[in-house]
């Protein structure tokens, strides 16, 4: 088993929390993990990404090679496109469709969506809508992956039971969504 | 014990706690900041009474650590690579005083300058000071090397450098801990002149340091961190430094390199191992994260019969961080790449947060400076450096921490009037104070903006050293009260603020204007923490 995942977004959107939830879950399962993050200057509203590598064998590089990522998970639609050079020919892109606009030359959303839809293996979802239904806008990020209950408890545990529960609910909503939708149905 | 999932920085911090340090000293700087922050948050460190608050700058940190070592206790001092320039004086001299309690200096380099002004390679500093340098290949080795580093530091009574780079510092992996060690007892050096670097003493101790090189060499050959892997294909030998080894291995799916391979993680360079690989192989390929440090020492100035490939001949790019693909190309392997980035994707450079107090400071300054020719604003390092970018285009320099005031002074001395300096509160206490004293002593016509957002914003909101006391420091330095103003950088005070700025630009001496409003990020963070404390 080997999974190489790029997590993408904009500084301040919570990429790092997502990455550490998945990371803790993986290590608790006895997997090898390497997860490279961006700290520093780019966190001031710049583009940020995390390389997340999981494997049952020892992992060499902290960085995923170009053209080898199995998946790009993005909490912002333009940002998913920035990392296309990383994706493998069979890879999947999964993205939230809600733009984060902090630059004046942000491209029209339709153009972004048509680039995303041009990619065979894609899932585009309205994470905010699903999150609202599950109780918290801030838990929107958790929608993009499922199956990490223990990790959510560990990472958010210090923030109290309510936060943990909201994140768990968001996770379940995300999983339900993923099970019932594919990009074909979304169109 | 269960494995902990730790950033490289956190692995170093946990190791320092486990290895029995009594104190850590540091000034924040990407990518080193998280080492000290981890210890500040750690309940275990609190229980053990480990001191960990921020120092005013890297030099004061290095000196305090040296004092702790003098008193016989173990200590760590952390900084980003350019911080070592600031700490260079005590750092280099500490090799001659030697250590008493163990001391590890962590230098965190930033190849590709993700968050820095340059990409200098700290291994040169280690060699310059003639001390052992450790360069971990992964998070576990970073953890282990801290324990080993303290061992050799106390064995040879010498400070040891741990050199890391951004990628290791900010990447997470599982780390296995070792048993905890007790802290040292208070114990002064046997020889009470060990730390007195009078020429007569320094000369003698320098000879000791030179003699000790043989021991350091021996450690490099035998500690096991420098590893030799035999290989069948001797047409080329490969030498890696630090995490470059991982990028090499990524290129072999079975993790076996067919060429003889020397993985270097400890310096001084292991001469015997280097001789072995150079004798066995027809040519050498050097893959170093950072400058061509090993490559240059193998090549020398005149070159020799050895065929050496690496950053110097362009086999590997001369600058920038490595990755698996760069290494693949250097090996002559086929490169991989996904799809191109669609042309519509726009750059998203870092920018000042919406509502940042610096925005109002720059809008005020810009409107007053409109009547002058451009190019008069000397800035410094911090969030406010982003004022150099559109839409503000407010500043004309950013060189090193503290250089705003002194460069404005030099330009003013040369005849540029008005000349303006812009410096953050943390940068001011880091190294702006002495420059302001120079200007006061000369009565140099400059206007100094000290942007007081009550925090060290750029590095994530650490405590600022003289919070709420900036104006008292200025008065103490001799700034005239009439020419010192604390203003509130908010849109609604724009009119009165620009009047003050205008007046002070006309003053023929030192003026200081302190726009004071808290960073909105720290306001948000503090609110969240308060809520948590109240259990909301
Ligand atoms: C010698 C050195 N040490 C540390 C740093 C890292 N660094 C860059 S900006 C900064 C903090 C600046 O804080 P402040 O001056 O208060 O400005 P703010 O970011 O809050 O606007 C630090 C610590 C550096 N660039 N150089
Ligand atoms: S972190 Fe604070 S100081 Fe830095 S840009 Fe944001 S609001 Fe301004």
Coordinates of C-alpha atoms in Angstrom, one line a residue, chain A residues 30-175:
Chain A
X30 CA 1.0 1.3 11.9
X31 CA 1.7 2.8 8.5
X32 CA 4.9 4.8 7.6
X33 CA 4.3 8.5 7.2
X34 CA 6.1 11.5 5.8
X35 CA 4.3 14.8 5.6
X36 CA 6.0 17.9 4.4
X37 CA 4.3 21.2 5.2
X38 CA 4.7 24.9 4.3
X39 CA 5.3 27.2 7.3
X40 CA 6.5 30.8 7.2
X41 CA 6.1 33.5 4.6
X42 CA 3.4 31.7 2.4
X43 CA 1.1 31.3 5.4
X44 CA 0.3 35.0 5.0
X45 CA -2.4 34.4 2.4
X46 CA -0.1 32.7 -0.2
X47 CA -0.6 29.3 -1.8
X48 CA 0.3 26.5 0.6
X49 CA 0.5 22.8 0.1
X50 CA 1.4 19.7 2.1
X51 CA 2.9 16.5 0.7
X52 CA 1.4 13.6 2.5
X53 CA 2.9 10.1 1.9
X54 CA 1.6 7.0 3.5
X55 CA 3.0 3.5 2.9
X56 CA 3.4 0.1 4.5
X57 CA 7.0 0.3 3.5
X58 CA 9.6 2.8 4.6
X59 CA 9.3 6.1 2.7
X60 CA 12.4 7.7 1.3
X61 CA 11.7 11.3 0.3
X62 CA 9.6 13.9 2.2
X63 CA 8.6 15.3 -1.2
X64 CA 6.4 13.4 -3.7
X65 CA 8.1 13.3 -7.1
X66 CA 6.4 15.3 -9.9
X67 CA 4.0 13.1 -11.9
X68 CA 3.6 10.6 -9.0
X69 CA 0.9 11.9 -6.8
X70 CA -2.1 9.6 -6.4
X71 CA -4.4 12.4 -5.4
X72 CA -4.7 16.1 -5.0
X73 CA -7.1 17.2 -2.3
X74 CA -7.8 20.9 -2.4
X75 CA -10.0 23.2 -0.3
X76 CA -9.9 25.8 -3.1
X77 CA -10.7 25.2 -6.8
X78 CA -7.9 27.3 -8.4
X79 CA -5.3 25.8 -6.1
X80 CA -6.0 22.2 -7.2
X81 CA -4.8 23.2 -10.7
X82 CA -1.5 24.6 -9.5
X83 CA -0.4 21.2 -8.6
X84 CA -1.3 19.3 -11.7
X85 CA 2.4 18.7 -12.6
X86 CA 2.5 16.5 -9.5
X87 CA -0.4 14.2 -10.5
X88 CA 0.2 10.7 -11.9
X89 CA -1.6 9.7 -15.1
X90 CA -4.1 7.6 -13.0
X91 CA -4.4 10.1 -10.2
X92 CA -7.5 11.8 -8.9
X93 CA -8.2 15.4 -8.1
X94 CA -10.7 16.2 -5.3
X95 CA -11.6 19.8 -4.7
X96 CA -14.0 22.2 -3.0
X97 CA -15.6 24.5 -5.5
X98 CA -15.7 27.5 -3.2
X99 CA -13.1 30.1 -4.4
X100 CA -10.9 32.0 -1.9
X101 CA -10.4 35.3 -3.6
X102 CA -7.6 37.5 -2.1
X103 CA -6.0 38.6 -5.4
X104 CA -7.3 41.0 -8.0
X105 CA -6.6 38.8 -11.0
X106 CA -8.5 35.7 -9.8
X107 CA -9.7 34.0 -12.9
X108 CA -13.5 33.5 -13.7
X109 CA -14.8 30.5 -11.7
X110 CA -16.4 28.9 -14.9
X111 CA -13.0 28.7 -16.5
X112 CA -11.5 27.0 -13.4
X113 CA -14.4 24.6 -13.3
X114 CA -14.0 23.7 -16.9
X115 CA -10.3 22.9 -16.4
X116 CA -11.3 20.7 -13.4
X117 CA -14.0 19.0 -15.4
X118 CA -11.6 18.4 -18.2
X119 CA -9.7 16.2 -15.9
X120 CA -11.1 12.6 -16.2
X121 CA -10.7 11.6 -12.5
X122 CA -12.2 14.4 -10.5
X123 CA -14.6 15.0 -7.7
X124 CA -15.8 18.6 -7.2
X125 CA -17.9 19.3 -4.2
X126 CA -19.7 22.1 -2.3
X127 CA -18.0 21.3 1.0
X128 CA -19.6 24.4 2.7
X129 CA -23.1 23.2 1.9
X130 CA -22.4 19.7 3.3
X131 CA -20.7 21.2 6.4
X132 CA -23.6 23.6 7.1
X133 CA -25.9 20.7 7.1
X134 CA -23.7 19.0 9.6
X135 CA -23.4 22.0 11.9
X136 CA -20.2 24.0 11.3
X137 CA -18.8 26.0 8.5
X138 CA -15.3 25.7 9.9
X139 CA -15.5 22.0 9.7
X140 CA -15.8 22.2 5.9
X141 CA -12.3 20.9 5.4
X142 CA -13.1 17.7 7.1
X143 CA -15.6 16.9 4.4
X144 CA -12.8 16.0 1.9
X145 CA -11.8 12.8 3.6
X146 CA -13.4 10.1 5.7
X147 CA -12.5 7.5 8.2
X148 CA -10.3 9.3 10.7
X149 CA -12.3 9.3 13.9
X150 CA -9.5 8.6 16.3
X151 CA -7.2 11.1 14.7
X152 CA -9.8 13.8 14.9
X153 CA -10.2 13.1 18.6
X154 CA -6.5 13.3 19.0
X155 CA -5.8 16.5 17.0
X156 CA -8.9 18.5 18.1
X157 CA -9.2 16.9 21.6
X158 CA -7.7 19.9 23.3
X159 CA -10.4 22.1 21.8
X160 CA -13.2 20.4 23.7
X161 CA -15.9 17.8 22.9
X162 CA -18.1 20.2 20.8
X163 CA -15.3 20.8 18.3
X164 CA -14.5 17.1 18.2
X165 CA -18.1 16.2 17.6
X166 CA -18.6 18.8 14.9
X167 CA -15.5 17.5 13.1
X168 CA -16.7 13.9 13.4
X169 CA -20.1 14.8 12.1
X170 CA -18.5 16.7 9.2
X171 CA -16.4 13.6 8.4
X172 CA -19.4 11.3 8.3
X173 CA -21.3 13.8 6.1
X174 CA -18.3 13.8 3.8
X175 CA -18.2 10.1 3.6

